[in-house]
Amino acid sequence: MSIVIDSRAVERLYYDYAQTIDGGDIEAWPNYFLDSAFYQIISQENFDRGLPLGIMSCEGMGMLKDRAFASAKLNVYAPRTWRHLIGNICFDEAGDEIQSTANVVLFETIMGRSTQILLSGRYIDTIKKTDGALKFAKRVVVYDTTIIPGSVVCPI
Amino acid sequence: MDESVKQKNYQWPEQPGRIPDWVYTDKEIFAREIERIFDAANWSYAGLECELPNPGDYKRTFIGNKSILLVRAENGDVNAMLNRCAHRGAELCQHNAGTVKEFMCPYHQWTYDLKGDLCGVPFRRGVKGKGGMPKEFRLEEHGLKKVKVQRRGGAIFACLADNPPPFEEYLGPTVLGYYDRIFNGTGLKLLGYQRQRIPSNWKLILENIKDPYHASLLHVFFVTFGLFRVDQPSRVLIDESGMHTALVSQRGKQEMNDGTEQMRSFNAALKLNDPRLLDVQKEFPGDATVVMHTIWPNLILQQQSNTLATRQIIPLGPNEFEMHWTFFGYETDTEEMTQRRLRQANLMGPGGIVSMDDGEIIARVQDGLLQSASDVGIVEMGGRGSELETEHMVTEVAIRVFYDGYRKVMGL
């Protein structure tokens, strides 16, 4: 079965996702995923060497919600704003799935400090259409940045 | 007090339990730390055996702010040397890890063997009778600077000075016992790295791990789920040098009691949607469920539930350091245990549900310290004493004892 996807629908998914996080509504972030989704932020170094450790890893909706709640309500960090800059979205349909990649740069502005690039990297995604909406079945953020400047306080 | 330090008018506060702000922010103090601590006769953590499984495998690591190479030799030994060509000082290896037959500097192709001995200098005898190195130039006098190596139970330590103390003596029996509990000789399995730069003085992260008082307050997650909390049976153990510490504790229940009711961050109603994050399996003898070690001068060795990690501290200047986390398990782990360790790793590291609080808060402390060189910090929780063994967590004794030792080393 093939689903013909409008490229604007895939872009929309990426941009809405970024807008939700950048807008500060972290607890709405899990809504972009399927219940069985896998999410991970992992360094290029670990990714290339086949080392499984990420800096955030969620298996399924429960862990996605727990991470979102921790970021939104439990963790203690300096006030900041985030801006995702997403480009070079490339995708292919394969059966009922879309395999997609995109570049991402994350600008972080901590109150009272200069804006910095927290990381640059790419999304490697598997997207599925359910109930008329596109959702992530798998989203892996592979970052190039060798040393993270500070902490990653929210999902990317 | 040393003459040079006096000249700058560094005055250690007379009142006990006080730490001057300048010890965290002053450039000369930092330069002295590199000289007297990292370049001196201390064992710095450098890596794990499992990072160098085969001959020729190398790891680029650090002692203080100096780049070091660890290399597995043909005979199974681990050699360590400065990652700096003896000729013009170029860094030999820029990758964090790799496999080589020899090290060659690309600049003038000086070549070194796996021991760091110089084995080739192009045009050494000149070309067509012209040029070349002087006759007296001897390869054996110009190898890479060798670094002493100590291996124990799967971890590798290194020392830039020629006269390091015996490792067992260096750690002392108490901390060595806890060290051996983790590095018990079972082969280790590398799970991956996390690397972050924190805008704070490097000592603040060691103090953070020597301070069980904050863990019951700052970290909602620890407090609520009882992973590290003052109402639990706990011990703060310090070796005789005062520089190494083990914080030992047992997991408590999510219940309201005399301790938790004083913690604003305790949340009796908080529940995980997916409890697998805290699906902890007992794996060590004894009752302790968490042991946090600070091993002077550059290592935090962490066993929190089933997460095992080394955090290597790389000081960059008074106001900045890097922390390189290496997560590991054991070769004997089942796939299920590996997955458990990876899940619990969500608590730790630059994106850790618990650890991000620490990275953030010590940066906030540094911001405060930078505003004044003349103020002092207070470490009086648990009294003003220097006990090497405390049976509770409501104490900053390990920081007080640490600064007694630090002052001796630094001549302050």
mmCIF file of N, CA and C in Angstrom, chain B residues 33-109:
data_model
loop_
_atom_site.group_PDB
_atom_site.id
_atom_site.type_symbol
_atom_site.label_atom_id
_atom_site.label_comp_id
_atom_site.label_asym_id
_atom_site.label_seq_id
_atom_site.Cartn_x
_atom_site.Cartn_y
_atom_site.Cartn_z
ATOM 1 N N GLU B 33 46.777 25.182 40.152
ATOM 2 C CA GLU B 33 46.092 23.874 40.222
ATOM 3 C C GLU B 33 46.640 22.926 39.162
ATOM 4 N N ILE B 34 46.831 23.444 37.946
ATOM 5 C CA ILE B 34 47.374 22.592 36.881
ATOM 6 C C ILE B 34 48.754 22.073 37.298
ATOM 7 N N GLU B 35 49.573 22.967 37.835
ATOM 8 C CA GLU B 35 50.938 22.608 38.182
ATOM 9 C C GLU B 35 50.995 21.651 39.380
ATOM 10 N N ARG B 36 50.227 21.958 40.410
ATOM 11 C CA ARG B 36 50.387 21.212 41.665
ATOM 12 C C ARG B 36 49.444 20.019 41.801
ATOM 13 N N ILE B 37 48.429 19.983 40.957
ATOM 14 C CA ILE B 37 47.452 18.891 41.070
ATOM 15 C C ILE B 37 47.539 17.979 39.845
ATOM 16 N N PHE B 38 47.292 18.553 38.663
ATOM 17 C CA PHE B 38 47.175 17.689 37.472
ATOM 18 C C PHE B 38 48.536 17.266 36.913
ATOM 19 N N ASP B 39 49.538 18.146 37.005
ATOM 20 C CA ASP B 39 50.880 17.765 36.538
ATOM 21 C C ASP B 39 51.661 17.012 37.624
ATOM 22 N N ALA B 40 51.100 16.924 38.816
ATOM 23 C CA ALA B 40 51.834 16.392 39.967
ATOM 24 C C ALA B 40 51.526 14.918 40.192
ATOM 25 N N ALA B 41 52.030 14.390 41.300
ATOM 26 C CA ALA B 41 51.978 12.946 41.563
ATOM 27 C C ALA B 41 50.608 12.505 42.078
ATOM 28 N N ASN B 42 49.585 12.656 41.224
ATOM 29 C CA ASN B 42 48.241 12.147 41.510
ATOM 30 C C ASN B 42 47.838 11.216 40.376
ATOM 31 N N TRP B 43 46.949 10.275 40.668
ATOM 32 C CA TRP B 43 46.444 9.367 39.633
ATOM 33 C C TRP B 43 45.171 9.943 39.035
ATOM 34 N N SER B 44 45.262 10.390 37.786
ATOM 35 C CA SER B 44 44.079 10.907 37.095
ATOM 36 C C SER B 44 43.413 9.774 36.323
ATOM 37 N N TYR B 45 42.099 9.751 36.359
ATOM 38 C CA TYR B 45 41.362 8.771 35.555
ATOM 39 C C TYR B 45 41.612 9.055 34.073
ATOM 40 N N ALA B 46 41.856 7.988 33.296
ATOM 41 C CA ALA B 46 42.134 8.190 31.870
ATOM 42 C C ALA B 46 41.210 7.393 30.949
ATOM 43 N N GLY B 47 40.685 6.258 31.399
ATOM 44 C CA GLY B 47 39.807 5.483 30.520
ATOM 45 C C GLY B 47 39.521 4.101 31.078
ATOM 46 N N LEU B 48 38.896 3.291 30.252
ATOM 47 C CA LEU B 48 38.538 1.930 30.630
ATOM 48 C C LEU B 48 39.241 0.942 29.697
ATOM 49 N N GLU B 49 39.583 -0.211 30.232
ATOM 50 C CA GLU B 49 40.235 -1.260 29.428
ATOM 51 C C GLU B 49 39.397 -1.620 28.197
ATOM 52 N N CYS B 50 38.065 -1.629 28.372
ATOM 53 C CA CYS B 50 37.196 -2.077 27.275
ATOM 54 C C CYS B 50 37.180 -1.085 26.116
ATOM 55 N N GLU B 51 37.761 0.087 26.293
ATOM 56 C CA GLU B 51 37.881 1.032 25.176
ATOM 57 C C GLU B 51 39.053 0.678 24.267
ATOM 58 N N LEU B 52 39.935 -0.199 24.737
ATOM 59 C CA LEU B 52 41.140 -0.567 23.977
ATOM 60 C C LEU B 52 41.229 -2.080 23.869
ATOM 61 N N PRO B 53 40.278 -2.715 23.184
ATOM 62 C CA PRO B 53 40.275 -4.181 23.201
ATOM 63 C C PRO B 53 41.471 -4.809 22.485
ATOM 64 N N ASN B 54 41.979 -4.184 21.421
ATOM 65 C CA ASN B 54 42.993 -4.845 20.578
ATOM 66 C C ASN B 54 44.279 -4.032 20.467
ATOM 67 N N PRO B 55 45.397 -4.724 20.188
ATOM 68 C CA PRO B 55 46.662 -3.997 20.010
ATOM 69 C C PRO B 55 46.520 -2.896 18.951
ATOM 70 N N GLY B 56 47.059 -1.739 19.245
ATOM 71 C CA GLY B 56 46.977 -0.611 18.314
ATOM 72 C C GLY B 56 45.771 0.282 18.565
ATOM 73 N N ASP B 57 44.807 -0.186 19.370
ATOM 74 C CA ASP B 57 43.662 0.668 19.694
ATOM 75 C C ASP B 57 44.133 1.815 20.588
ATOM 76 N N TYR B 58 43.708 3.020 20.254
ATOM 77 C CA TYR B 58 44.090 4.143 21.107
ATOM 78 C C TYR B 58 42.854 4.937 21.519
ATOM 79 N N LYS B 59 43.022 5.695 22.588
ATOM 80 C CA LYS B 59 42.002 6.623 23.053
ATOM 81 C C LYS B 59 42.684 7.952 23.339
ATOM 82 N N ARG B 60 42.096 9.025 22.846
ATOM 83 C CA ARG B 60 42.575 10.370 23.177
ATOM 84 C C ARG B 60 41.853 10.790 24.448
ATOM 85 N N THR B 61 42.643 11.107 25.493
ATOM 86 C CA THR B 61 42.036 11.454 26.777
ATOM 87 C C THR B 61 42.772 12.651 27.373
ATOM 88 N N PHE B 62 42.510 12.970 28.625
ATOM 89 C CA PHE B 62 43.094 14.182 29.212
ATOM 90 C C PHE B 62 43.547 13.952 30.645
ATOM 91 N N ILE B 63 44.650 14.608 30.994
ATOM 92 C CA ILE B 63 45.000 14.777 32.405
ATOM 93 C C ILE B 63 45.018 16.281 32.612
ATOM 94 N N GLY B 64 44.121 16.768 33.446
ATOM 95 C CA GLY B 64 43.970 18.221 33.542
ATOM 96 C C GLY B 64 43.561 18.730 32.180
ATOM 97 N N ASN B 65 44.290 19.722 31.659
ATOM 98 C CA ASN B 65 43.953 20.253 30.336
ATOM 99 C C ASN B 65 44.895 19.721 29.248
ATOM 100 N N LYS B 66 45.672 18.684 29.572
ATOM 101 C CA LYS B 66 46.648 18.159 28.603
ATOM 102 C C LYS B 66 46.125 16.913 27.900
ATOM 103 N N SER B 67 46.301 16.919 26.583
ATOM 104 C CA SER B 67 45.833 15.805 25.760
ATOM 105 C C SER B 67 46.809 14.638 25.860
ATOM 106 N N ILE B 68 46.260 13.449 26.104
ATOM 107 C CA ILE B 68 47.052 12.240 26.366
ATOM 108 C C ILE B 68 46.549 11.140 25.437
ATOM 109 N N LEU B 69 47.453 10.249 25.039
ATOM 110 C CA LEU B 69 47.032 9.058 24.295
ATOM 111 C C LEU B 69 47.196 7.821 25.167
ATOM 112 N N LEU B 70 46.156 6.997 25.203
ATOM 113 C CA LEU B 70 46.258 5.662 25.804
ATOM 114 C C LEU B 70 46.297 4.688 24.646
ATOM 115 N N VAL B 71 47.236 3.752 24.671
ATOM 116 C CA VAL B 71 47.384 2.821 23.554
ATOM 117 C C VAL B 71 47.548 1.404 24.073
ATOM 118 N N ARG B 72 46.870 0.459 23.421
ATOM 119 C CA ARG B 72 47.056 -0.952 23.756
ATOM 120 C C ARG B 72 48.259 -1.474 22.991
ATOM 121 N N ALA B 73 49.247 -1.958 23.718
ATOM 122 C CA ALA B 73 50.465 -2.465 23.083
ATOM 123 C C ALA B 73 50.261 -3.901 22.590
ATOM 124 N N GLU B 74 51.202 -4.372 21.773
ATOM 125 C CA GLU B 74 51.144 -5.739 21.247
ATOM 126 C C GLU B 74 51.077 -6.773 22.366
ATOM 127 N N ASN B 75 51.788 -6.513 23.466
ATOM 128 C CA ASN B 75 51.838 -7.495 24.561
ATOM 129 C C ASN B 75 50.695 -7.331 25.562
ATOM 130 N N GLY B 76 49.720 -6.487 25.227
ATOM 131 C CA GLY B 76 48.555 -6.339 26.106
ATOM 132 C C GLY B 76 48.675 -5.202 27.108
ATOM 133 N N ASP B 77 49.867 -4.657 27.270
ATOM 134 C CA ASP B 77 50.039 -3.517 28.180
ATOM 135 C C ASP B 77 49.276 -2.298 27.667
ATOM 136 N N VAL B 78 49.084 -1.334 28.550
ATOM 137 C CA VAL B 78 48.535 -0.049 28.121
ATOM 138 C C VAL B 78 49.631 0.995 28.293
ATOM 139 N N ASN B 79 49.971 1.673 27.217
ATOM 140 C CA ASN B 79 50.948 2.763 27.292
ATOM 141 C C ASN B 79 50.228 4.097 27.251
ATOM 142 N N ALA B 80 50.823 5.084 27.905
ATOM 143 C CA ALA B 80 50.248 6.428 27.862
ATOM 144 C C ALA B 80 51.353 7.426 27.569
ATOM 145 N N MET B 81 51.024 8.427 26.782
ATOM 146 C CA MET B 81 52.014 9.431 26.392
ATOM 147 C C MET B 81 51.310 10.734 26.063
ATOM 148 N N LEU B 82 52.042 11.810 26.118
ATOM 149 C CA LEU B 82 51.462 13.094 25.725
ATOM 150 C C LEU B 82 51.120 13.041 24.237
ATOM 151 N N ASN B 83 49.971 13.587 23.888
ATOM 152 C CA ASN B 83 49.515 13.622 22.485
ATOM 153 C C ASN B 83 50.082 14.883 21.830
ATOM 154 N N ARG B 84 51.417 14.930 21.760
ATOM 155 C CA ARG B 84 52.070 16.160 21.322
ATOM 156 C C ARG B 84 53.379 15.766 20.661
ATOM 157 N N CYS B 85 53.512 16.038 19.379
ATOM 158 C CA CYS B 85 54.725 15.672 18.659
ATOM 159 C C CYS B 85 55.932 16.355 19.310
ATOM 160 N N ALA B 86 56.997 15.549 19.514
ATOM 161 C CA ALA B 86 58.190 16.078 20.186
ATOM 162 C C ALA B 86 58.878 17.158 19.345
ATOM 163 N N HIS B 87 58.567 17.204 18.060
ATOM 164 C CA HIS B 87 59.225 18.143 17.155
ATOM 165 C C HIS B 87 58.666 19.559 17.333
ATOM 166 N N ARG B 88 57.443 19.816 16.858
ATOM 167 C CA ARG B 88 56.897 21.162 16.937
ATOM 168 C C ARG B 88 55.646 21.283 17.793
ATOM 169 N N GLY B 89 55.246 20.171 18.399
ATOM 170 C CA GLY B 89 54.142 20.258 19.356
ATOM 171 C C GLY B 89 52.757 19.984 18.798
ATOM 172 N N ALA B 90 52.664 19.587 17.522
ATOM 173 C CA ALA B 90 51.327 19.325 16.967
ATOM 174 C C ALA B 90 50.680 18.133 17.674
ATOM 175 N N GLU B 91 49.361 18.196 17.833
ATOM 176 C CA GLU B 91 48.630 17.062 18.392
ATOM 177 C C GLU B 91 48.706 15.908 17.379
ATOM 178 N N LEU B 92 49.107 14.735 17.839
ATOM 179 C CA LEU B 92 49.272 13.602 16.914
ATOM 180 C C LEU B 92 47.938 13.041 16.469
ATOM 181 N N CYS B 93 47.026 12.829 17.431
ATOM 182 C CA CYS B 93 45.728 12.242 17.102
ATOM 183 C C CYS B 93 44.632 13.250 17.411
ATOM 184 N N GLN B 94 43.755 13.437 16.441
ATOM 185 C CA GLN B 94 42.640 14.357 16.644
ATOM 186 C C GLN B 94 41.328 13.620 16.849
ATOM 187 N N HIS B 95 41.292 12.339 16.494
ATOM 188 C CA HIS B 95 40.094 11.542 16.750
ATOM 189 C C HIS B 95 40.082 11.092 18.209
ATOM 190 N N ASN B 96 38.873 10.873 18.740
ATOM 191 C CA ASN B 96 38.779 10.414 20.123
ATOM 192 C C ASN B 96 39.266 8.982 20.289
ATOM 193 N N ALA B 97 39.206 8.222 19.216
ATOM 194 C CA ALA B 97 39.611 6.826 19.296
ATOM 195 C C ALA B 97 39.950 6.325 17.904
ATOM 196 N N GLY B 98 40.711 5.241 17.834
ATOM 197 C CA GLY B 98 41.049 4.657 16.542
ATOM 198 C C GLY B 98 42.000 3.497 16.733
ATOM 199 N N THR B 99 42.505 2.986 15.624
ATOM 200 C CA THR B 99 43.469 1.886 15.668
ATOM 201 C C THR B 99 44.627 2.238 14.739
ATOM 202 N N VAL B 100 45.847 2.090 15.237
ATOM 203 C CA VAL B 100 47.027 2.469 14.451
ATOM 204 C C VAL B 100 48.119 1.404 14.578
ATOM 205 N N LYS B 101 49.072 1.450 13.650
ATOM 206 C CA LYS B 101 50.272 0.617 13.775
ATOM 207 C C LYS B 101 51.396 1.433 14.388
ATOM 208 N N GLU B 102 51.336 2.724 14.131
ATOM 209 C CA GLU B 102 52.319 3.666 14.677
ATOM 210 C C GLU B 102 51.658 5.038 14.650
ATOM 211 N N PHE B 103 52.271 5.990 15.317
ATOM 212 C CA PHE B 103 51.740 7.354 15.273
ATOM 213 C C PHE B 103 52.639 8.202 14.381
ATOM 214 N N MET B 104 52.037 8.906 13.421
ATOM 215 C CA MET B 104 52.843 9.773 12.580
ATOM 216 C C MET B 104 52.267 11.184 12.614
ATOM 217 N N CYS B 105 53.148 12.151 12.884
ATOM 218 C CA CYS B 105 52.709 13.540 12.824
ATOM 219 C C CYS B 105 52.672 13.942 11.342
ATOM 220 N N PRO B 106 51.562 14.469 10.851
ATOM 221 C CA PRO B 106 51.484 14.786 9.418
ATOM 222 C C PRO B 106 52.378 15.975 9.014
ATOM 223 N N TYR B 107 52.799 16.779 9.974
ATOM 224 C CA TYR B 107 53.534 18.013 9.641
ATOM 225 C C TYR B 107 54.869 17.686 8.969
ATOM 226 N N HIS B 108 55.765 16.944 9.670
ATOM 227 C CA HIS B 108 57.048 16.556 9.072
ATOM 228 C C HIS B 108 57.264 15.045 9.107
ATOM 229 N N GLN B 109 56.158 14.334 9.341
ATOM 230 C CA GLN B 109 56.158 12.873 9.314
ATOM 231 C C GLN B 109 57.136 12.222 10.290
#
